[in-house]
Amino acid sequence: MDWLQKYPPENIVQKAYIFANKAHEGIERASGEPYINHCLAAAKSVMKWGLDDATIAAALLHDVVEDTNYTIANIEKEFGQEIAFLVNGLTKLEKIEYSGDKAQAENIRKTVLAFSEDLRVVFIKLADRLHNMQTLSFLSAERQNRIALETSEIYAPLAYRLGMQKLSGELEDLSFPYLHPKEYEWLFAAVEDQFNERQKYAESVKPIVEKKLKEHNISPIAIDSRAKRHSSLYKKLLRYEMDLGKIYDLVALRIILPNVADCYAALGIIHKFWPPLPNQFDDYIARPKPNGYRSLHTTVFCVDNKITEFQIRTQDMHEEAELGIAAHFAYSQIKHSRKEYESWKGVKNRKELLWVSQLREWQKNFTDPQKFLESLKVDFFKDRIFVITPKNEVIDLPLGATPIDFAYRIHSEIGDGCIGAKVNHKIVSLNYELRSGDLVEIMTQKGKKPSESWLEFVKTSLAQDHIKTALRAKHKILRKKTEEPPSVELKITTQDHSGFLKDLTQLLHQLKINIISLHTANNPKAPLPIILLKCDLLEQPRLEKLMVKIKQINGVKEISYKFNR
Ligand code: MN
């Protein structure tokens, strides 16, 4: 509670504390503690992550609507819209429950984000979950299991995705003994001796490393030894036949340096004195992990020929690794006006700007994006996007992926046969850049072959490989029959026959598309007239544009097309 005292009495954080304290008065946690302690713990976490006063106040109030007689209207009246919005977001999150079906986990994580609408809500939720996990021993075995599972499958990965590696690891470690009690016991017993031994060794190596660096004019800000977390150690052991001897990073040495050049220089020095193990070097500075993590990792035969891992990074990288997106949020608090925001943007590198623009896009789907944007920046979908299939499955794709990438990810036949795509029920061009949360449907046609032009915009190598293979096969066939020039044939069902033809020919003229033939299908059984249009073969984007334009003509019910080539 000491931290609370730094806020003056008229501050919103103090007011929130008084309000929450009164609202939860006389109520106890399962541990027997006053309920307000839970609210204080959550608020302290978000405060430590550098979040703003509104977030800290909302953390204090996060269970008021859910657990007491106060309503969101009461909160809004006392604390205003912003805090009420945050508290309401948390109340909504209470309704999300994870059934334990792993196939659904990604959907749930997305749902948490979508329900939150503002990442500050997610931060409070994570702080809430952290304290619930810390006090989990007081609950029934059944609830322990459910909450630990949800933490491990939903919230720890979410924290990881947000770049909050430390929190993610803490949540995993807290869940581990509940989810795997026997393994935990075994691990604890098995590791303890080895761990102590390696810790001692790491401590003895530290001054040697420091001396060598200093001899080369490199002054580390800090060198620490860091024990591998139980949960991640256990996961790694599963991949290495439970052989502790194969785990080289049980205790790793972490070197914090003033700048990137020093990081590479330090790496060179370490490799000069101690040979690296093959395939144990990772340059996450040049190629950051998808969640933004940056560091150099190398494993060497160190002093006494003992295998030792080094992690080398700058202070900034270190802070980011601990706090993730929250670190960027903390920076953003210095700016409140648009102008300050712009100048803040100016000093950041382009990669960070990319996050901002991505967030801008992503946030468009949610309420009040403006306010959110001006106070927060995220790299949540920095490298990956998540789109949804008509069967409600989540497909993970690289940023910039198109419907064609999506189609090939589902199945090579769907990719090859793709003739069009709908995003959120609207037809889009095949080079459309998909965004997280898009619902994507692929229209296919049997026997259709991919177009060479797709290679210009597809993002995944999976799609590229399939297209190239299919094209090679197609060219072989093409060489055999070259009688008819290639063309595309559209089949259009329309309500208003004559008016439509006029609009259509006008449109084709406008788009400078050469008509080969245009006639009405002779099908007396068809309930509506069907127009058959044959024209010169079009590049996919032009064809897509034509399709969209035709769709906009009054009375058009359906369009399909096929290629003759
Ligand atoms: Mn709570």
XYZ file of C-alpha atoms and ligand atoms in Angstrom:
566
model
C 0.000 0.000 0.000
C 3.029 2.228 0.224
C 2.820 2.831 -3.483
C -0.688 4.238 -3.098
C 0.565 6.974 -0.817
C 2.442 8.722 -3.574
C -0.923 9.728 -5.063
C -2.401 12.956 -3.654
C -5.851 12.661 -2.008
C -7.695 14.308 -4.914
C -6.124 11.923 -7.434
C -8.415 9.529 -9.261
C -6.387 6.560 -7.985
C -7.065 7.521 -4.369
C -10.728 8.076 -5.110
C -10.944 4.681 -6.783
C -9.315 3.061 -3.784
C -11.789 4.635 -1.357
C -14.735 3.671 -3.572
C -13.572 0.068 -4.064
C -12.700 -0.343 -0.415
C -16.219 0.707 0.568
C -17.866 -1.419 -2.135
C -16.035 -4.585 -1.098
C -16.278 -3.835 2.614
C -16.762 -6.931 4.772
C -16.124 -9.288 1.850
C -13.260 -11.714 2.060
C -11.216 -13.600 -0.486
C -11.005 -17.391 -0.260
C -7.705 -16.818 1.549
C -9.522 -14.961 4.348
C -7.917 -11.666 3.399
C -10.036 -8.560 2.829
C -11.227 -8.468 -0.779
C -9.649 -5.065 -1.424
C -6.183 -6.685 -1.206
C -6.893 -8.395 -4.501
C -7.824 -5.072 -6.127
C -4.715 -3.448 -4.699
C -2.502 -6.243 -6.016
C -3.932 -5.909 -9.532
C -3.584 -2.129 -9.410
C 0.003 -2.372 -8.197
C 0.917 -4.626 -11.127
C -0.447 -2.266 -13.778
C 1.256 0.609 -11.948
C 4.572 -1.267 -12.118
C 4.069 -1.869 -15.824
C 3.981 1.895 -16.221
C 0.321 2.253 -17.172
C -1.646 5.453 -16.695
C -3.730 6.559 -13.711
C -7.019 5.683 -15.428
C -5.800 2.094 -15.796
C -4.653 1.930 -12.162
C -8.011 3.306 -10.980
C -9.888 0.850 -13.204
C -7.793 -1.995 -11.777
C -8.859 -0.960 -8.269
C -12.482 -0.949 -9.423
C -12.303 -4.029 -11.657
C -14.511 -6.313 -9.536
C -16.961 -3.711 -8.253
C -19.616 -4.202 -10.930
C -19.171 -7.965 -11.037
C -19.202 -8.588 -7.298
C -21.107 -5.791 -5.573
C -24.396 -3.943 -5.988
C -22.816 -1.012 -7.779
C -23.507 -0.684 -11.490
C -21.458 0.589 -14.384
C -23.646 3.713 -14.279
C -22.452 4.361 -10.718
C -18.850 4.057 -11.877
C -19.419 6.392 -14.789
C -21.059 8.975 -12.563
C -18.171 8.902 -10.079
C -15.215 8.397 -12.400
C -16.269 9.395 -15.897
C -16.519 7.603 -19.205
C -12.955 6.420 -19.666
C -12.696 4.496 -16.400
C -16.246 3.180 -16.759
C -15.299 1.924 -20.222
C -12.291 0.050 -18.828
C -14.259 -1.466 -15.949
C -17.043 -2.450 -18.310
C -14.498 -4.195 -20.546
C -13.349 -6.269 -17.582
C -16.907 -7.130 -16.638
C -17.432 -8.374 -20.197
C -14.317 -10.527 -19.987
C -15.763 -12.312 -16.960
C -18.229 -13.946 -19.314
C -15.594 -15.641 -21.414
C -14.920 -19.179 -20.308
C -12.449 -21.640 -21.690
C -13.835 -25.148 -21.987
C -10.419 -26.797 -22.206
C -10.812 -27.554 -25.916
C -7.359 -26.716 -27.264
C -8.669 -26.207 -30.778
C -10.671 -23.297 -29.409
C -7.822 -21.654 -27.511
C -6.795 -19.255 -30.271
C -10.399 -18.199 -30.769
C -10.737 -17.514 -27.073
C -7.554 -15.448 -27.059
C -8.929 -13.436 -29.952
C -12.251 -13.095 -28.210
C -10.524 -11.737 -25.123
C -8.901 -9.068 -27.276
C -12.044 -8.280 -29.182
C -14.107 -7.976 -25.990
C -11.461 -5.807 -24.419
C -11.562 -3.170 -27.163
C -8.693 -1.372 -25.467
C -5.436 -3.096 -24.579
C -5.474 -1.469 -21.156
C -8.379 -3.782 -20.350
C -6.171 -6.748 -21.257
C -3.387 -5.443 -19.009
C -5.778 -5.208 -16.059
C -7.134 -8.658 -16.829
C -3.594 -10.051 -16.816
C -2.830 -8.326 -13.515
C -6.072 -9.732 -12.094
C -5.139 -13.198 -13.314
C -1.627 -12.948 -11.899
C -2.964 -12.318 -8.401
C -5.630 -15.007 -8.760
C -2.888 -17.463 -9.662
C -0.757 -16.343 -6.733
C -3.671 -17.116 -4.405
C -4.970 -20.190 -6.208
C -4.084 -22.607 -3.409
C -7.118 -21.421 -1.432
C -9.653 -22.623 -4.005
C -11.194 -26.051 -4.562
C -9.223 -28.560 -6.622
C -11.776 -28.342 -9.420
C -11.521 -24.572 -9.699
C -7.733 -24.695 -9.346
C -7.576 -26.927 -12.351
C -9.950 -24.902 -14.489
C -8.259 -21.591 -13.706
C -4.722 -22.963 -14.101
C -5.636 -24.486 -17.467
C -7.205 -21.269 -18.681
C -4.141 -19.353 -17.520
C -1.740 -21.677 -19.273
C -3.689 -21.882 -22.531
C -5.187 -18.428 -22.838
C -3.585 -15.762 -20.663
C 0.075 -16.812 -20.610
C 0.176 -17.065 -24.441
C -1.662 -13.766 -24.665
C 0.931 -12.102 -22.423
C 3.650 -13.690 -24.534
C 2.085 -12.421 -27.740
C 1.982 -8.966 -26.191
C 5.712 -9.309 -25.581
C 5.326 -9.508 -21.792
C 7.720 -12.426 -21.505
C 8.318 -12.118 -17.804
C 4.620 -12.119 -16.956
C 3.953 -14.917 -19.409
C 6.653 -17.041 -17.746
C 5.327 -16.227 -14.291
C 1.808 -17.285 -15.271
C 3.132 -20.516 -16.766
C 5.168 -21.263 -13.658
C 2.192 -20.595 -11.406
C -0.044 -22.944 -13.445
C 2.499 -25.705 -13.770
C 2.196 -27.377 -10.316
C -1.621 -27.454 -10.641
C -1.652 -28.890 -14.127
C 1.230 -31.356 -13.719
C 1.690 -31.974 -9.983
C 3.720 -35.195 -10.347
C 5.999 -33.789 -13.015
C 6.492 -30.686 -10.951
C 7.564 -32.725 -7.957
C 9.917 -34.833 -10.042
C 11.394 -31.816 -11.747
C 11.938 -29.963 -8.526
C 13.782 -32.874 -6.989
C 15.761 -33.676 -10.134
C 16.829 -30.153 -10.915
C 17.722 -28.816 -7.530
C 21.260 -30.183 -7.250
C 22.138 -29.490 -10.845
C 20.632 -26.084 -10.580
C 22.643 -25.105 -7.512
C 25.788 -26.399 -9.093
C 25.222 -24.453 -12.297
C 24.269 -21.338 -10.405
C 27.592 -21.483 -8.554
C 29.404 -22.073 -11.813
C 27.638 -19.131 -13.490
C 28.607 -16.878 -10.620
C 32.227 -17.946 -11.012
C 32.177 -17.241 -14.745
C 30.708 -13.748 -14.376
C 33.915 -11.909 -13.322
C 35.914 -13.725 -16.000
C 33.502 -12.559 -18.695
C 33.470 -9.061 -17.320
C 37.255 -8.888 -17.338
C 37.513 -10.116 -20.918
C 34.923 -7.594 -22.105
C 36.640 -4.747 -20.317
C 39.993 -5.721 -21.825
C 38.294 -5.081 -25.171
C 36.866 -1.727 -24.018
C 33.351 -2.973 -23.545
C 31.644 -2.063 -20.285
C 28.582 -4.127 -19.546
C 25.736 -2.413 -17.688
C 25.029 -5.694 -15.941
C 25.826 -9.388 -16.069
C 23.286 -11.639 -14.325
C 22.732 -15.310 -14.153
C 19.202 -16.376 -14.819
C 17.652 -19.727 -13.973
C 15.376 -21.285 -16.524
C 11.738 -21.328 -15.447
C 10.350 -24.652 -14.324
C 7.540 -24.634 -16.832
C 9.761 -23.875 -19.804
C 12.392 -26.305 -18.570
C 9.738 -28.986 -18.414
C 8.557 -28.250 -21.957
C 12.115 -28.422 -23.187
C 12.775 -31.679 -21.351
C 9.820 -33.238 -23.134
C 11.654 -32.547 -26.389
C 14.960 -33.957 -25.086
C 13.908 -37.348 -23.697
C 13.763 -35.855 -20.192
C 17.577 -35.762 -20.220
C 18.737 -32.859 -18.059
C 22.250 -33.296 -19.449
C 21.009 -31.953 -22.782
C 19.622 -28.741 -21.352
C 22.361 -26.137 -21.680
C 20.418 -23.122 -20.545
C 19.365 -24.343 -17.113
C 21.294 -21.333 -15.934
C 22.146 -18.737 -18.554
C 24.308 -15.646 -18.305
C 22.668 -12.431 -19.390
C 24.843 -9.534 -20.477
C 23.246 -6.086 -20.728
C 25.203 -3.616 -22.866
C 24.878 0.074 -23.776
C 24.272 -0.416 -27.512
C 23.774 -2.888 -30.337
C 27.351 -2.598 -31.630
C 28.621 -3.652 -28.204
C 26.266 -6.649 -28.285
C 27.876 -7.988 -31.455
C 31.346 -7.089 -30.214
C 30.707 -8.950 -26.957
C 29.474 -11.932 -28.932
C 32.693 -11.908 -30.956
C 34.791 -11.802 -27.811
C 32.916 -14.689 -26.235
C 33.282 -16.768 -29.389
C 36.962 -15.909 -29.573
C 37.685 -17.367 -26.155
C 35.074 -20.113 -26.012
C 34.022 -22.008 -29.129
C 30.297 -21.960 -29.818
C 28.299 -25.156 -30.166
C 27.051 -25.698 -33.690
C 23.436 -24.650 -34.305
C 23.115 -23.022 -30.915
C 23.388 -19.411 -32.024
C 20.323 -17.195 -32.553
C 20.435 -13.591 -33.694
C 17.102 -12.240 -32.487
C 18.416 -8.708 -32.955
C 18.615 -9.065 -36.724
C 15.536 -11.287 -36.738
C 13.350 -10.527 -33.724
C 10.882 -13.140 -32.550
C 7.309 -12.564 -33.702
C 6.436 -11.031 -30.339
C 9.230 -8.463 -30.723
C 11.815 -10.158 -28.496
C 15.364 -9.097 -29.372
C 18.605 -10.552 -28.038
C 21.641 -12.557 -29.139
C 21.700 -16.126 -27.828
C 24.734 -18.328 -28.036
C 25.863 -21.500 -26.319
C 29.585 -22.068 -25.893
C 32.104 -24.431 -24.326
C 32.943 -22.060 -21.524
C 35.345 -22.142 -18.559
C 36.341 -25.765 -17.742
C 34.726 -26.730 -21.049
C 31.267 -26.481 -19.514
C 28.414 -25.787 -21.890
C 26.956 -22.368 -21.086
C 24.335 -20.145 -22.678
C 24.797 -16.398 -23.042
C 22.029 -13.894 -23.761
C 23.330 -10.547 -24.957
C 21.132 -7.479 -25.329
C 20.820 -3.736 -24.721
C 19.003 -2.145 -21.808
C 16.087 -1.165 -24.073
C 15.757 -4.679 -25.372
C 15.860 -5.953 -21.837
C 13.063 -3.658 -20.675
C 10.975 -4.554 -23.695
C 11.497 -8.239 -23.064
C 10.134 -7.789 -19.572
C 7.263 -5.431 -20.309
C 6.457 -5.868 -23.988
C 3.745 -3.615 -25.273
C 3.241 -2.151 -21.838
C 6.723 -0.601 -22.171
C 5.552 1.264 -25.245
C 2.437 2.320 -23.487
C 4.549 3.761 -20.707
C 6.526 5.853 -23.219
C 3.310 7.114 -24.711
C 2.218 8.693 -21.464
C 4.586 11.567 -22.027
C 2.516 12.743 -24.925
C -1.036 13.878 -24.743
C -1.459 16.203 -27.673
C -1.375 15.143 -31.262
C 1.702 17.276 -31.847
C 3.683 15.621 -29.114
C 2.558 12.304 -30.444
C 3.941 13.106 -33.885
C 7.307 14.171 -32.486
C 7.405 11.066 -30.366
C 6.794 9.010 -33.474
C 9.644 10.806 -35.203
C 12.285 9.468 -32.873
C 11.160 5.870 -33.075
C 12.346 3.516 -35.742
C 10.207 2.465 -38.651
C 9.378 -0.881 -37.210
C 7.603 0.712 -34.302
C 5.692 2.951 -36.669
C 4.529 -0.140 -38.430
C 3.006 -1.352 -35.196
C 1.186 1.899 -34.871
C -0.290 1.696 -38.328
C -1.233 -1.920 -37.817
C -2.913 -1.088 -34.609
C -4.686 1.750 -36.352
C -6.055 -0.710 -38.876
C -6.927 -3.297 -36.317
C -8.472 -0.876 -33.926
C -10.826 0.408 -36.620
C -13.034 -2.561 -35.904
C -13.572 -1.394 -32.383
C -15.190 1.520 -30.653
C -13.566 4.897 -30.164
C -10.331 4.114 -32.013
C -9.154 7.709 -31.832
C -8.847 7.879 -28.100
C -7.266 4.485 -27.984
C -4.735 5.318 -30.633
C -3.584 8.465 -29.016
C -2.722 6.736 -25.823
C -1.482 3.386 -26.907
C 0.604 1.599 -29.462
C 0.891 -2.080 -30.010
C 2.774 -4.615 -32.002
C 0.271 -7.275 -31.289
C -0.061 -8.340 -34.866
C 3.412 -7.237 -35.821
C 4.253 -10.258 -37.908
C 1.144 -12.371 -37.919
C -2.500 -11.895 -38.651
C -5.368 -14.122 -37.603
C -8.267 -14.659 -39.935
C -11.328 -16.835 -39.590
C -12.688 -19.539 -41.895
C -16.426 -19.987 -42.510
C -16.185 -22.917 -40.069
C -14.939 -20.498 -37.433
C -11.415 -21.836 -37.376
C -8.579 -19.415 -36.904
C -5.837 -19.370 -39.523
C -2.539 -17.755 -38.695
C -0.847 -15.995 -41.655
C 2.046 -13.587 -42.128
C 1.299 -9.905 -42.311
C 0.276 -8.871 -45.824
C -1.141 -12.282 -46.696
C -3.874 -12.393 -49.350
C -6.924 -14.596 -49.965
C -4.701 -16.769 -52.187
C -2.324 -17.425 -49.255
C -5.343 -18.249 -47.164
C -6.734 -20.604 -49.842
C -3.482 -22.551 -50.146
C -3.238 -22.772 -46.386
C -6.625 -24.485 -46.292
C -5.825 -26.897 -49.111
C -3.768 -26.880 -52.310
C -6.879 -27.695 -54.371
C -8.709 -24.720 -52.910
C -5.731 -22.557 -53.785
C -5.435 -23.869 -57.339
C -9.177 -23.619 -57.907
C -9.603 -20.178 -56.404
C -11.631 -17.821 -58.590
C -12.630 -15.243 -56.040
C -12.789 -14.406 -52.374
C -15.120 -12.813 -49.938
C -13.954 -10.996 -46.846
C -16.604 -10.305 -44.260
C -19.212 -11.359 -46.861
C -18.002 -8.875 -49.464
C -16.185 -9.781 -52.647
C -12.606 -8.578 -52.607
C -9.757 -8.760 -55.101
C -7.426 -11.711 -54.776
C -4.523 -9.437 -53.884
C -6.548 -7.923 -51.045
C -4.455 -7.566 -47.909
C -6.138 -9.578 -45.176
C -6.458 -8.157 -41.708
C -6.793 -9.784 -38.340
C -10.353 -10.713 -37.565
C -11.381 -10.984 -41.246
C -13.818 -13.738 -42.084
C -12.525 -15.207 -45.344
C -14.420 -17.370 -47.836
C -12.873 -18.735 -50.998
C -14.882 -19.360 -54.155
C -13.499 -22.147 -56.273
C -14.081 -23.685 -59.634
C -13.170 -27.216 -60.580
C -10.344 -27.558 -63.060
C -9.283 -23.940 -62.622
C -5.535 -23.317 -62.654
C -3.668 -20.609 -60.761
C -2.679 -17.406 -62.534
C 0.928 -16.363 -62.949
C 0.049 -12.878 -61.706
C -0.662 -14.328 -58.259
C 3.088 -14.747 -57.789
C 3.391 -10.968 -57.670
C 1.402 -10.608 -54.483
C 1.294 -13.852 -52.510
C 3.199 -13.715 -49.216
C 3.651 -17.341 -48.186
C 6.164 -19.680 -49.759
C 3.524 -22.378 -49.498
C 1.363 -20.519 -52.019
C 4.342 -19.659 -54.240
C 5.431 -23.270 -54.465
C 1.976 -24.538 -55.324
C 1.399 -21.857 -57.966
C 4.734 -22.548 -59.645
C 4.087 -26.288 -59.707
C 0.632 -25.818 -61.150
C 1.899 -23.333 -63.773
C 4.582 -25.726 -64.942
C 1.937 -28.387 -65.485
C -0.343 -25.909 -67.240
C 2.281 -24.695 -69.707
C 2.862 -28.254 -70.803
C -0.827 -28.617 -71.677
C -1.027 -25.168 -73.291
C 1.691 -25.950 -75.782
C -0.441 -28.768 -77.125
C -3.589 -26.813 -77.931
C -3.271 -23.248 -79.125
C -6.237 -23.002 -81.494
C -8.419 -20.580 -79.537
C -7.143 -17.383 -77.885
C -7.550 -17.454 -74.130
C -10.664 -15.783 -72.806
C -12.818 -15.455 -69.751
C -16.502 -16.244 -69.684
C -18.866 -14.630 -67.193
C -22.260 -15.982 -66.325
C -24.507 -13.297 -64.852
C -27.964 -13.799 -63.435
C -30.008 -10.621 -63.418
C -33.508 -9.446 -62.702
C -33.706 -6.600 -65.186
C -32.618 -7.909 -68.556
C -32.654 -4.972 -70.935
C -31.538 -2.255 -68.515
C -28.723 -4.494 -67.416
C -27.331 -5.039 -70.910
C -27.102 -1.302 -71.468
C -25.264 -0.764 -68.158
C -23.001 -3.730 -68.786
C -21.831 -2.687 -72.252
C -21.221 0.809 -70.960
C -19.147 -0.573 -68.113
C -17.076 -2.788 -70.424
C -16.433 0.182 -72.646
C -15.347 2.253 -69.667
C -12.993 -0.438 -68.449
C -11.666 -0.932 -72.014
C -12.497 -4.602 -72.014
C -12.773 -6.301 -75.377
C -16.002 -8.310 -75.794
C -15.728 -11.549 -77.761
C -19.396 -12.471 -77.406
C -22.418 -11.429 -75.389
C -25.692 -13.298 -75.385
C -28.545 -14.564 -73.267
C -28.441 -18.195 -72.256
C -31.090 -20.386 -73.841
C -32.421 -21.917 -70.716
C -36.222 -21.616 -70.466
C -36.155 -23.296 -67.042
C -34.041 -20.566 -65.481
C -36.205 -18.363 -63.230
C -34.218 -15.246 -64.149
C -32.422 -14.305 -67.367
C -28.811 -15.425 -67.584
C -26.315 -13.372 -69.565
C -23.198 -15.001 -70.966
C -20.311 -12.641 -71.587
C -17.085 -13.777 -73.182
C -14.188 -11.364 -73.283
C -10.417 -11.218 -73.576
C -8.522 -12.917 -70.804
C -8.119 -10.454 -67.921
C -5.503 -10.238 -65.213
C -6.960 -11.268 -61.900
C -7.138 -7.752 -60.378
C -8.949 -6.371 -63.448
C -11.322 -9.292 -63.473
C -12.025 -8.801 -59.789
C -12.714 -5.138 -60.425
C -15.075 -6.029 -63.261
C -16.904 -8.519 -61.029
C -17.324 -5.962 -58.287
C -18.619 -3.343 -60.752
C -21.090 -5.758 -62.321
C -22.338 -6.702 -58.878
C -23.151 -3.054 -58.311
C -25.445 -2.911 -61.356
C -29.108 -2.862 -60.400
C -30.824 -6.248 -60.389
C -27.720 -8.447 -60.551
C -28.215 -11.588 -58.509
C -25.251 -13.797 -59.178
C -21.998 -13.910 -61.136
C -19.606 -16.709 -61.819
C -16.820 -17.029 -64.297
C -14.547 -19.527 -65.928
C -11.359 -19.277 -67.894
C -10.903 -20.698 -71.363
C -7.216 -21.093 -71.920
Mn -10.515 -9.882 -9.886
